[in-house]
Amino acid sequence: MRIAALALALLIPGIAGATDVTPLVDDHILPGYRDLAADSAALAQVAQADCQPDSPDLRAAFGAAFDDWVRVSHLLFGPSETEDRAFALAFWPDPRGSTPKALATLIRDEDPAAQDLADFAEVSIAARGFYALEFLLYDPQLAVPGPYHCALVQVISADIAALTADILQGWEDGYADLMRGAGSNDTYRSTIEAQRQLFTALSTGLEFTAQTRLGRPLGTFDKPRPQRAEARRSARSLRHVILSLEATRDLAAGLSEHDPALDAAFATALDRARSLDDPDFAGAADPIKRFRIEVLQQDVNAIRQILAEDLGPRLGIAAGFNSLDGD
Amino acid sequence: MKSLLLATSALTLALSTAALADEAVTKAAVLDTYADIAEAKYADSLATAQALQVAVNALIEAPSAETLDAAKTAWLASRVPYQQTEVYRFGNAIVDDWEGKVNAWPLDEGLIDYVDASYGGPSDENAFAVLNVIANPSLTLSGETVDATEITPELLESTLHEADGVEANVATGYHAIEFLLWGQDLHGTEHGAGERPWTDYAAGDDCTGGNCDRRAAYLKAATDLLVSDLEWMAAQWAEGGEARATVTADEDAGIQAILTGMGSLSYGEQAGERMRLGLMLNDPEEEHDCFSDNTHNSHFYDGQGIQNVYLGSYTRIDGTEVSGASLSDLVAAQDADLDAEMKAKLDTTMGALGAMKEAADGGFSYDQMLARGSEEGEALIMGGVNGLVDQTKTIERIVAALGVTPIEFEGSDSLDNPDAVFH
């Protein structure tokens, strides 16, 4: 009967027909995770050689690996969900200030977990991953050189390298084949299910950019919250919006078979973002500059609208459930 | 062409099989059952909240260890039906618009009452994290002086709740009451809940923690408000109520609402926000019922709510059953395998949540499970998470199979508020 349900779905008018997601796996997903694993391994090496928070080499290596992460941060399924790897790589937003608290506690106690990678994998995710490392490199209170600080920088970098290597291995040793072979396995019982997974990832990534990356620092007009901007200490907030838009544009092009209207909507948003000149969204508190961030947010919402009202129905799929569904 | 022929014959098969199945199962009947179960669950939530109100009044009238314990017992009982209603969130706007008043979480409890020094002070995120309304009859909120001499439901609801636009400023609902009954849980990831002494409500010189009369007034106001909020929601699901009318108005949208509630609660809220995040932060503050250590029950009954909505059968607090045509019947009529898969996955989840509940009831409390390096705790919690994640996948398949996919788009200013579009 499963076949019958699928056949019914295929017969709904307006469906272009489910296309194979293999090109997206090979050209969008795998290269992203390969870059992330390679740059994360490099970060771990640089940190071993130089753990000073103001080291240009270390900061550059951190920036390169973090860029790679943002480019795949919409792909929160499969090997990145397994063993909670993505959660450990990227704990943000942090409404209760858990990251600085967890790091300060480790430093105060000189917790021996920093001396051993396996032990460190047991600590709170608030003290792991890219956002914790950002505090250790850029936060005035926590970027204070010292032997324990150095061990912590090194173990977090090594942990990032291990997690990203595991994600890549998960893709290369099986998960990519599950998506390529959609229709002949139980994870993806049809190409439509594989497409729905990618469509959900696309929608969720854009929702996160609009509501969280942009929405959190915007707050409300009366109560702007620029201190909530993502990775503001390293002035990467706007950069993350741009990187994520570029990555989701690529995925959208593949899923939509290069729909010009969709691509134009991405171009509008990206042009606006690139001309914003407000790297940490401090402008959220300035009435004039704030307006430009709000317009960028509307640009991103315009893309989401095309996905939900045009591309989704055309493919015969709606986004599945995502991690932002809760409250 | 071959695939089209295959599809056509499969379509014929599907239609004939559907025709052979029980014709009594209609979407309208399924929605009636869904609304009937909501009505029963909110009525049970109201009845147990009224019992809590009686117990709270008795505590305030005659404070003692016994009356405080009785109020705690009543609070725990009130959570059983309420958590089973949570599956009505996310799909029903009327529930979402209201829910923050009764079950908001997590909270910065220093807004309400005294806290331990380890709690800290005002934070970047919340300037009112230690406002302490109970100790302060006059407050300054966003530059304005607020007269809090009388602690009334109105003050809590309109002035303090989400003060300064911060969601952690939870002044009302189950968790505010929980804090006033149990106090902070200072045991971290060790066994043990909050240990508020009954003398926090004692009169005269016996009063501990200061301002016992104001604490009693706060507890009474919050409990009365909970009762009136539940009264309102129970009425919305009764015959002629707005929630029932809305969900039964459009059959496909109604079925979509059921599935949206099941999927959103399973995945983003329960598996993600409440269970996995708390586990990975090793943080007992992230527990849903953190003061009372009742989190295992909250998770368990949330899961049960998802299951009983799908099966169209709810056992009320008095033991009677409300049941009728179910979503399960509707799915089975179209795809019996898919229905069997959904039922099996719901069973697996409830088995895992049941194991977690049993361990906690047996003394291995939920905050111990969250402790860093607790492999046993991690396995118990992740068993529930994995079950919830896996069942979400089947819920998505049902959405597709029933063809009730939504095309409306939520959360965009440009749609919700056309005036917000500038370009």
XYZ file of C-alpha atoms in Angstrom:
750
model
C 0.000 0.000 0.000
C 2.990 2.247 0.495
C 3.516 2.187 -3.268
C -0.056 3.235 -3.770
C 0.332 6.253 -1.521
C 3.440 7.250 -3.381
C 1.740 6.788 -6.702
C -1.103 9.006 -5.561
C 1.361 11.686 -4.629
C 2.998 11.386 -8.033
C -0.313 11.888 -9.760
C -1.182 15.149 -8.046
C -1.277 17.729 -10.836
C 1.551 20.195 -11.036
C 4.282 17.908 -9.792
C 7.381 18.023 -11.912
C 8.235 14.510 -10.798
C 10.694 13.562 -8.122
C 14.242 14.052 -9.255
C 17.284 12.253 -8.050
C 19.125 14.152 -5.317
C 22.507 12.636 -6.240
C 23.872 15.860 -7.778
C 23.041 17.756 -4.582
C 24.757 15.132 -2.459
C 27.870 15.187 -4.637
C 28.073 18.894 -5.417
C 26.500 20.592 -2.392
C 26.693 18.381 0.674
C 29.901 16.363 0.395
C 32.180 19.254 -0.673
C 30.862 21.307 2.260
C 31.658 18.600 4.785
C 35.053 17.882 3.173
C 36.054 21.529 3.535
C 34.800 21.590 7.102
C 36.743 18.482 8.102
C 39.944 19.670 6.395
C 39.861 23.180 7.842
C 38.944 21.841 11.280
C 41.922 19.466 11.211
C 44.069 22.466 10.267
C 42.580 24.468 13.152
C 43.497 21.704 15.607
C 47.066 21.680 14.258
C 47.472 25.436 14.448
C 46.091 25.451 18.005
C 48.696 22.868 18.993
C 51.441 25.154 17.686
C 50.042 28.473 18.892
C 47.216 28.849 21.386
C 47.522 32.597 22.086
C 44.063 34.156 21.766
C 45.390 37.040 19.649
C 47.494 34.843 17.357
C 46.697 35.842 13.761
C 47.299 32.270 12.555
C 44.974 30.788 15.134
C 42.275 33.351 14.478
C 42.544 32.784 10.727
C 42.281 29.014 11.143
C 39.311 29.461 13.467
C 37.633 31.771 10.960
C 38.131 29.371 8.047
C 36.674 26.379 9.874
C 33.791 28.426 11.315
C 32.988 29.692 7.787
C 32.786 26.081 6.602
C 30.479 25.196 9.469
C 28.079 28.028 8.670
C 27.962 26.855 5.040
C 26.650 23.410 6.145
C 24.758 24.573 9.232
C 21.410 24.095 7.471
C 22.091 20.372 6.922
C 21.041 19.210 10.371
C 20.163 15.609 9.648
C 21.859 12.257 9.221
C 25.496 12.144 10.384
C 25.343 15.625 11.917
C 22.348 14.609 14.038
C 23.858 11.223 14.931
C 25.531 11.291 18.351
C 24.395 14.905 18.645
C 27.466 16.087 16.727
C 25.990 19.310 15.372
C 24.713 20.206 18.833
C 28.246 19.817 20.196
C 29.767 21.864 17.362
C 27.380 24.778 17.494
C 25.538 25.645 20.686
C 23.827 28.941 19.847
C 21.634 30.849 20.568
C 22.464 30.891 24.232
C 19.653 32.776 25.997
C 20.857 31.887 29.492
C 24.499 32.741 28.972
C 25.485 29.100 29.425
C 28.666 29.315 27.338
C 30.535 31.967 29.358
C 29.302 30.338 32.585
C 30.433 26.839 31.575
C 33.828 28.099 30.379
C 34.383 30.188 33.500
C 33.588 27.150 35.648
C 36.040 24.908 33.777
C 38.753 27.583 34.095
C 38.044 28.284 37.759
C 38.179 24.587 38.647
C 41.031 23.895 36.223
C 38.860 20.943 35.262
C 41.081 18.049 34.132
C 38.629 17.298 31.305
C 40.580 19.825 29.225
C 43.604 17.519 29.274
C 41.894 14.609 27.526
C 39.793 14.600 24.380
C 37.607 11.671 25.452
C 36.861 13.278 28.825
C 36.175 16.608 27.161
C 33.494 15.008 24.978
C 31.472 14.558 28.198
C 31.370 18.235 29.217
C 28.428 20.538 28.567
C 27.974 21.448 24.908
C 27.949 25.079 26.095
C 31.726 24.741 26.571
C 32.355 22.928 23.272
C 32.429 23.855 19.615
C 32.859 27.024 17.616
C 30.866 29.401 19.820
C 32.813 28.431 22.958
C 36.103 28.815 21.101
C 35.024 32.269 19.983
C 34.714 33.326 23.632
C 38.213 32.013 24.366
C 39.694 33.949 21.459
C 37.687 37.185 21.557
C 35.844 37.763 24.839
C 37.632 40.303 27.059
C 36.984 38.234 30.194
C 37.763 34.812 28.773
C 40.458 35.450 26.156
C 43.132 35.623 28.841
C 46.293 33.652 28.015
C 47.533 31.051 30.472
C 48.356 27.357 30.632
C 44.792 26.241 31.300
C 43.356 28.589 28.688
C 45.818 27.100 26.207
C 44.795 23.523 27.036
C 41.164 24.499 26.621
C 41.745 26.135 23.217
C 43.612 23.034 22.085
C 41.068 20.508 23.316
C 38.099 22.428 21.871
C 39.887 22.618 18.511
C 40.721 18.909 18.622
C 37.123 18.123 19.567
C 35.859 20.179 16.583
C 38.271 18.310 14.306
C 37.105 14.929 15.623
C 33.404 15.767 15.326
C 33.704 17.115 11.788
C 35.798 14.113 10.724
C 33.084 11.817 12.107
C 30.355 13.675 10.219
C 32.291 13.424 6.965
C 32.938 9.756 7.546
C 29.257 9.185 8.226
C 28.411 10.727 4.873
C 31.133 8.970 2.915
C 30.619 5.576 4.526
C 26.918 5.196 3.981
C 24.665 8.172 4.380
C 25.438 9.642 0.954
C 24.441 6.301 -0.576
C 21.165 6.307 1.346
C 20.266 9.618 -0.293
C 21.601 8.660 -3.711
C 19.712 5.383 -3.500
C 16.472 6.910 -2.229
C 13.633 4.566 -3.100
C 15.595 1.436 -2.311
C 16.190 1.851 1.412
C 14.056 2.398 4.489
C 15.537 5.776 5.471
C 14.399 7.306 2.187
C 11.618 5.184 0.753
C 11.319 7.377 -2.311
C 13.132 10.204 -4.037
C 10.352 12.433 -2.758
C 11.394 11.640 0.808
C 14.994 12.566 0.047
C 13.830 15.763 -1.616
C 11.652 16.552 1.369
C 14.670 16.166 3.651
C 16.620 18.701 1.607
C 13.628 21.015 1.254
C 13.200 20.943 5.045
C 16.910 21.730 5.475
C 16.607 24.639 3.076
C 13.497 26.061 4.761
C 14.930 25.588 8.230
C 18.224 27.252 7.314
C 16.422 30.316 6.019
C 14.058 30.378 8.986
C 17.071 30.324 11.298
C 18.695 33.195 9.415
C 15.538 35.327 9.446
C 14.306 34.637 12.955
C 17.476 33.927 14.883
C 20.546 35.372 13.139
C 18.648 38.567 12.285
C 15.643 38.443 14.614
C 17.506 38.032 17.894
C 19.695 41.142 17.609
C 16.798 43.151 16.173
C 14.568 42.447 19.159
C 11.842 45.069 18.982
C 12.071 48.722 18.012
C 11.660 49.756 21.640
C 14.013 47.104 22.903
C 16.708 46.273 20.338
C 19.114 43.538 21.421
C 22.401 43.992 19.534
C 24.235 42.122 22.305
C 22.377 39.001 21.191
C 23.988 39.001 17.727
C 25.606 35.750 16.685
C 29.389 35.631 17.177
C 29.467 39.407 17.680
C 32.731 39.289 19.631
C 34.566 38.270 16.473
C 32.322 40.560 14.372
C 31.096 37.605 12.324
C 27.350 38.224 12.671
C 26.659 39.643 9.210
C 29.246 37.324 7.660
C 27.225 34.325 8.867
C 24.081 35.685 7.251
C 25.925 36.071 3.936
C 27.618 32.652 4.078
C 24.375 30.938 4.929
C 22.474 32.740 2.174
C 25.126 31.718 -0.331
C 24.941 28.091 0.754
C 21.157 27.912 0.772
C 21.065 29.663 -2.626
C 23.123 26.793 -3.997
C 20.791 24.197 -2.478
C 17.704 26.076 -3.677
C 19.066 26.237 -7.212
C 19.596 22.480 -7.234
C 16.186 21.668 -5.809
C 14.337 24.102 -8.070
C 16.337 23.284 -11.188
C 17.572 26.870 -11.286
C 14.300 28.709 -10.849
C 15.089 32.307 -11.941
C 12.579 33.956 -9.587
C 14.002 32.138 -6.605
C 17.553 32.969 -7.599
C 16.620 36.617 -8.065
C 15.175 36.693 -4.541
C 18.461 35.327 -3.191
C 20.398 37.897 -5.234
C 18.321 40.719 -3.749
C 18.957 39.512 -0.211
C 22.658 38.948 -0.815
C 23.169 42.361 -2.431
C 21.485 43.978 0.527
C 23.550 41.966 3.009
C 26.848 42.702 1.266
C 26.177 46.438 1.258
C 25.087 46.554 4.894
C 28.471 47.392 6.473
C 27.377 46.426 9.978
C 29.468 43.366 10.831
C 28.129 42.763 14.365
C 24.646 44.278 13.943
C 25.405 47.007 16.456
C 23.157 49.071 14.166
C 20.107 47.218 15.505
C 19.985 49.918 18.185
C 20.218 52.773 15.692
C 16.865 53.709 14.095
C 18.318 54.308 10.616
C 20.719 51.365 10.495
C 18.143 49.147 12.130
C 15.760 49.785 9.274
C 18.267 48.300 6.808
C 18.613 45.133 8.887
C 14.828 44.832 8.992
C 14.638 45.126 5.228
C 17.244 42.370 4.892
C 15.113 40.221 7.176
C 12.131 40.838 4.890
C 14.254 39.853 1.888
C 14.989 36.520 3.560
C 11.317 36.081 4.415
C 10.462 36.766 0.778
C 12.660 33.800 -0.200
C 10.915 31.648 2.407
C 7.589 32.671 0.975
C 8.591 31.537 -2.523
C 9.724 28.204 -1.102
C 6.508 27.595 0.812
C 4.051 28.857 -1.760
C 5.727 28.089 -5.052
C 8.597 25.614 -4.951
C 7.057 23.307 -2.340
C 3.731 22.893 -4.148
C 5.545 22.540 -7.467
C 7.634 19.671 -6.085
C 4.579 18.280 -4.314
C 6.243 18.492 -0.914
C 5.950 20.576 2.200
C 8.740 21.094 4.680
C 8.916 18.444 7.348
C 9.263 19.205 11.048
C 12.356 21.003 12.239
C 14.223 21.888 15.374
C 12.737 25.394 15.423
C 9.169 24.103 15.761
C 9.224 24.278 19.542
C 8.875 27.503 21.457
C 5.101 5.459 -19.568
C 5.774 2.361 -17.604
C 5.906 4.305 -14.376
C 2.701 6.117 -15.242
C 0.919 2.814 -15.893
C 2.227 1.441 -12.638
C 1.066 4.556 -10.904
C -2.356 4.366 -12.481
C -2.893 0.761 -11.497
C -1.635 1.526 -8.038
C -4.071 4.398 -7.873
C -6.930 2.073 -8.808
C -5.759 -0.311 -6.131
C -5.585 2.468 -3.602
C -9.063 3.717 -4.366
C -10.636 0.284 -4.302
C -8.895 -0.617 -1.061
C -10.005 2.622 0.490
C -13.549 1.925 -0.635
C -13.437 -1.522 0.899
C -12.252 -0.160 4.232
C -14.586 1.021 6.927
C -16.562 3.766 5.280
C -17.602 5.172 8.633
C -14.178 6.755 9.073
C -14.517 10.310 7.862
C -12.272 13.258 8.516
C -15.209 14.990 10.185
C -15.629 12.111 12.639
C -11.897 12.074 13.377
C -11.986 15.795 14.115
C -14.985 15.364 16.404
C -13.051 12.810 18.441
C -10.022 15.110 18.490
C -12.137 17.962 19.877
C -13.913 15.651 22.352
C -10.573 14.475 23.724
C -9.369 18.094 24.017
C -12.532 18.989 25.888
C -11.996 16.081 28.303
C -8.292 16.808 28.810
C -8.802 20.503 29.537
C -11.755 19.697 31.792
C -9.534 17.251 33.704
C -6.787 19.877 33.849
C -9.303 22.331 35.262
C -10.644 19.876 37.842
C -7.169 19.014 39.119
C -6.223 22.731 39.184
C -9.327 23.410 41.272
C -8.199 20.669 43.669
C -4.819 22.423 43.791
C -6.614 25.685 44.558
C -8.393 24.047 47.526
C -5.065 22.710 48.796
C -3.317 26.077 48.352
C -6.086 27.844 50.264
C -5.719 25.277 53.056
C -1.950 25.873 53.148
C -2.436 29.635 53.417
C -5.188 29.217 56.037
C -3.161 26.854 58.213
C 0.478 26.590 57.166
C 2.141 23.332 58.194
C 4.359 20.633 56.756
C 1.192 18.628 56.062
C -0.701 21.330 54.196
C 2.390 22.167 52.120
C 2.795 18.481 51.224
C -0.885 18.247 50.301
C -0.509 21.245 47.972
C 2.553 19.653 46.350
C 0.678 16.402 45.842
C -2.200 18.304 44.236
C 0.233 20.143 41.925
C 1.796 16.845 40.808
C -1.655 15.402 40.073
C -2.604 18.482 38.075
C 0.324 17.935 35.724
C -0.893 14.521 34.560
C -3.836 15.688 32.437
C -2.270 19.024 31.519
C 0.844 17.546 29.944
C -1.388 15.351 27.807
C -2.955 18.507 26.341
C 0.363 19.780 24.996
C -0.176 17.932 21.727
C -2.915 20.506 21.038
C -0.225 23.195 20.833
C 1.479 24.154 17.570
C -1.484 23.124 15.427
C -4.117 25.274 17.127
C -3.363 28.994 17.221
C -5.842 29.558 20.038
C -3.825 27.221 22.261
C -0.464 28.729 21.302
C -1.637 32.267 21.955
C -2.698 31.239 25.448
C -0.177 28.610 26.483
C 2.556 31.019 27.601
C 0.395 32.116 30.521
C 0.025 28.647 31.988
C 3.120 26.609 31.162
C 5.926 29.062 30.298
C 9.389 27.721 31.043
C 12.253 28.056 31.826
C 11.960 30.928 34.263
C 14.263 33.303 36.078
C 12.674 32.635 39.441
C 14.489 35.531 41.125
C 11.809 37.711 39.559
C 9.340 36.199 42.014
C 11.042 35.438 45.318
C 14.359 35.100 47.138
C 17.031 32.943 45.538
C 20.351 31.480 46.553
C 23.493 33.598 46.067
C 24.715 31.091 43.449
C 21.838 32.157 41.182
C 23.654 35.372 40.243
C 22.261 38.820 39.507
C 20.711 40.679 36.585
C 22.060 39.391 33.265
C 22.652 40.807 29.773
C 19.456 39.094 28.758
C 17.306 39.931 31.760
C 17.598 43.038 33.892
C 14.833 41.744 36.175
C 16.297 38.335 36.932
C 16.370 39.179 40.658
C 13.501 41.653 40.909
C 11.945 39.714 43.833
C 8.367 40.922 43.785
C 7.548 39.202 47.051
C 10.107 41.298 48.942
C 9.338 44.568 47.142
C 5.926 46.290 47.366
C 7.218 49.013 45.046
C 9.057 48.107 41.846
C 10.778 49.960 39.056
C 10.054 48.364 35.690
C 11.528 49.949 32.557
C 11.777 53.311 34.273
C 8.243 53.248 35.658
C 7.292 52.758 39.270
C 4.879 49.908 39.805
C 2.766 49.654 42.920
C 2.927 46.004 43.986
C 1.456 46.523 47.440
C -1.395 44.226 46.512
C -0.308 41.074 44.686
C -3.240 40.353 42.404
C -3.836 38.118 39.368
C -3.994 41.351 37.360
C -0.518 42.442 38.523
C 1.001 39.079 37.656
C -0.715 38.741 34.312
C -0.534 42.278 32.956
C 2.555 43.814 34.513
C 5.027 41.146 35.572
C 4.561 38.310 33.104
C 7.182 38.614 30.362
C 8.211 41.967 31.835
C 10.617 43.915 29.616
C 9.733 41.559 26.763
C 11.876 38.806 28.301
C 10.350 35.336 28.089
C 12.255 34.128 31.160
C 10.215 36.571 33.261
C 7.563 33.991 34.005
C 5.211 35.363 36.643
C 2.248 33.018 36.143
C 1.337 29.389 35.521
C 2.329 25.930 36.689
C 6.044 26.622 37.035
C 5.645 29.838 39.049
C 3.393 27.877 41.428
C 5.877 24.984 41.435
C 8.636 27.371 42.530
C 6.467 28.794 45.308
C 5.743 25.288 46.620
C 9.163 23.660 46.251
C 11.684 26.501 46.048
C 14.947 26.275 44.165
C 16.477 22.863 43.685
C 20.017 23.437 44.965
C 21.112 19.827 44.596
C 22.476 20.296 41.094
C 22.726 16.929 39.404
C 22.471 15.109 42.755
C 19.264 13.462 43.932
C 16.794 15.838 45.570
C 14.243 18.527 44.714
C 13.645 22.014 46.092
C 13.356 22.149 49.866
C 11.266 25.215 50.628
C 10.266 25.000 54.330
C 6.556 25.274 55.173
C 7.524 28.140 57.456
C 7.956 30.287 54.334
C 4.169 30.592 54.740
C 4.111 30.848 58.539
C 2.627 33.835 60.379
C 4.492 36.278 62.621
C 7.894 35.381 64.038
C 7.775 31.846 62.626
C 7.992 33.224 59.103
C 11.152 32.236 57.210
C 12.413 33.816 54.007
C 10.621 37.076 54.852
C 7.300 38.470 53.627
C 5.322 35.270 54.228
C 2.014 37.099 53.779
C 3.108 38.433 50.391
C 4.365 34.990 49.359
C 0.956 33.549 50.264
C -0.745 36.325 48.306
C 1.427 35.561 45.283
C 0.735 31.826 45.495
C -2.990 32.453 45.777
C -3.052 34.927 42.882
C -1.061 32.597 40.612
C -3.259 29.602 41.466
C -6.494 31.530 40.957
C -5.190 32.727 37.621
C -4.292 29.200 36.547
C -7.822 28.065 37.339
C -9.437 30.908 35.414
C -7.117 30.385 32.433
C -7.965 26.670 32.324
C -11.680 27.452 32.667
C -11.402 29.621 29.585
C -9.583 26.999 27.519
C -11.915 24.173 28.567
C -14.830 26.304 27.328
C -13.146 26.840 23.954
C -13.243 23.088 23.302
C -16.773 22.487 24.557
C -19.713 22.338 22.152
C -19.964 25.789 20.556
C -16.457 26.823 21.665
C -14.113 28.652 19.351
C -11.276 26.100 19.343
C -13.678 23.305 18.387
C -15.355 25.431 15.751
C -12.041 26.396 14.161
C -10.532 22.931 13.978
C -13.709 21.369 12.597
C -14.417 24.139 10.067
C -12.068 22.870 7.365
C -11.465 19.120 7.355
C -8.069 19.081 5.676
C -6.814 21.979 7.778
C -8.120 20.208 10.867
C -6.287 16.958 10.072
C -3.213 19.045 9.328
C -3.540 20.683 12.776
C -3.545 17.275 14.478
C -0.409 16.178 12.639
C 1.358 19.510 13.130
C 0.812 19.268 16.872
C 2.058 15.671 16.978
C 5.153 16.388 14.894
C 6.167 19.719 16.401
C 5.807 18.459 19.960
C 7.676 15.226 19.150
C 10.622 16.755 17.386
C 11.432 20.430 17.982
C 9.922 20.811 21.436
C 10.158 17.511 23.275
C 13.076 15.645 21.667
C 15.050 18.818 20.978
C 14.432 21.676 23.343
C 13.357 19.780 26.444
C 15.255 16.510 26.393
C 18.371 16.575 24.219
C 19.389 20.144 25.025
C 19.152 19.667 28.798
C 21.105 16.438 28.539
C 23.842 17.972 26.432
C 24.140 20.995 28.681
C 24.270 18.746 31.785
C 22.105 21.447 33.266
C 19.313 20.664 35.742
C 18.050 24.229 35.243
C 16.993 23.014 31.813
C 14.644 20.470 33.382
C 11.021 21.089 32.515
C 9.806 20.658 36.113
C 13.111 21.577 37.738
C 11.917 22.622 41.207
C 9.838 19.521 41.916
C 11.961 16.962 40.017
C 8.813 15.917 38.172
C 10.384 16.221 34.721
C 10.209 12.501 33.976
C 6.438 12.607 34.400
C 6.075 15.694 32.234
C 7.972 14.001 29.416
C 6.059 10.756 29.835
C 2.607 12.360 29.733
C 3.572 14.585 26.809
C 4.403 11.409 24.892
C 1.199 9.772 26.003
C -0.788 12.776 24.769
C 0.682 12.326 21.304
C -0.180 8.649 21.324
C -3.748 8.998 22.588
C -4.560 11.723 20.063
C -3.425 9.431 17.252
C -5.353 6.450 18.627
C -8.416 8.582 19.372
C -8.789 7.301 22.904
C -8.115 9.130 26.188
C -8.581 7.735 29.676
C -9.850 10.458 31.966
C -8.693 11.032 35.555
C -11.834 9.269 36.803
C -11.007 6.215 34.684
C -13.689 6.689 32.037
C -12.671 6.629 28.409
C -13.315 9.182 25.684
C -12.885 7.581 22.289
C -14.147 7.617 18.736
C -13.088 7.621 15.111
C -9.335 8.172 15.070
C -6.571 9.444 12.877
C -5.242 5.892 13.100
C -8.454 4.606 11.458
C -8.174 7.225 8.755
C -4.567 6.311 7.957
C -5.331 2.571 8.081
C -8.101 2.996 5.533
C -5.574 4.405 3.104
C -2.385 2.571 4.045
C -2.586 -0.139 6.690
C 1.205 -0.583 6.757
C 1.753 3.088 7.478
C -0.748 2.982 10.330
C 0.963 -0.104 11.781
C 4.307 1.664 11.517
C 2.976 4.725 13.356
C 1.455 2.642 16.127
C 4.645 0.612 16.554
C 6.790 3.740 16.759
C 4.475 5.383 19.298
C 4.714 2.179 21.346
C 8.504 2.223 21.123
C 8.611 5.842 22.318
C 6.260 5.127 25.204
C 8.376 2.098 26.134
C 11.463 4.304 26.282
C 9.726 7.134 28.165
C 8.240 4.505 30.478
C 11.695 3.119 31.254
C 12.902 6.640 32.057
C 9.877 7.266 34.288
C 10.323 3.948 36.051
C 13.998 4.666 36.753
C 13.129 8.123 38.127
C 10.268 6.792 40.234
C 12.726 4.203 41.541
C 15.061 6.914 42.850
C 17.369 7.670 39.899
C 16.050 11.185 39.450
C 16.017 13.082 36.190
C 18.656 15.571 37.321
C 21.000 12.688 38.100
C 20.438 11.415 34.569
C 21.672 14.778 33.267
C 24.959 14.571 35.140
C 28.137 14.760 33.118
C 29.359 11.285 32.295
C 26.178 9.502 33.418
C 26.014 6.874 30.692
C 22.963 5.225 32.198
C 21.109 8.540 32.353
C 22.137 9.465 28.842
C 20.887 6.112 27.534
C 17.510 6.553 29.261
C 16.988 10.088 27.968
C 18.329 9.389 24.475
C 16.035 6.358 24.236
C 13.110 8.756 24.476
C 14.723 11.288 22.118
C 15.438 8.665 19.472
C 11.898 7.326 19.671
C 10.445 10.814 19.264
C 12.743 11.649 16.335
C 11.899 8.386 14.634
C 8.145 8.775 15.072
C 8.372 12.268 13.549
C 9.548 10.735 10.315
C 6.416 8.603 10.146
C 4.224 11.586 11.001
C 5.749 13.320 7.966
C 4.899 10.274 5.850
C 1.308 10.458 7.055
C 1.121 14.158 6.182
C 2.237 13.276 2.663
C 0.021 10.186 2.372
C -3.132 12.020 3.451
C -2.340 14.887 1.108
C -3.031 17.512 3.738
C 0.200 19.429 3.239
C -0.162 23.071 4.153
C 0.768 25.825 1.768
C 0.176 28.704 4.120
C 3.280 30.269 5.471
C 3.703 31.418 9.030
C 6.136 33.683 10.754
C 6.697 36.224 8.041
C 6.031 39.862 8.759
C 5.388 40.420 5.101
C 2.390 38.130 5.252
C 1.192 38.551 8.805
C 1.424 42.298 8.604
C 1.375 43.749 5.099
C 2.220 47.200 6.480
C 5.616 45.875 7.507
C 6.711 45.592 3.889
C 8.820 48.592 3.036
C 10.489 47.727 -0.241
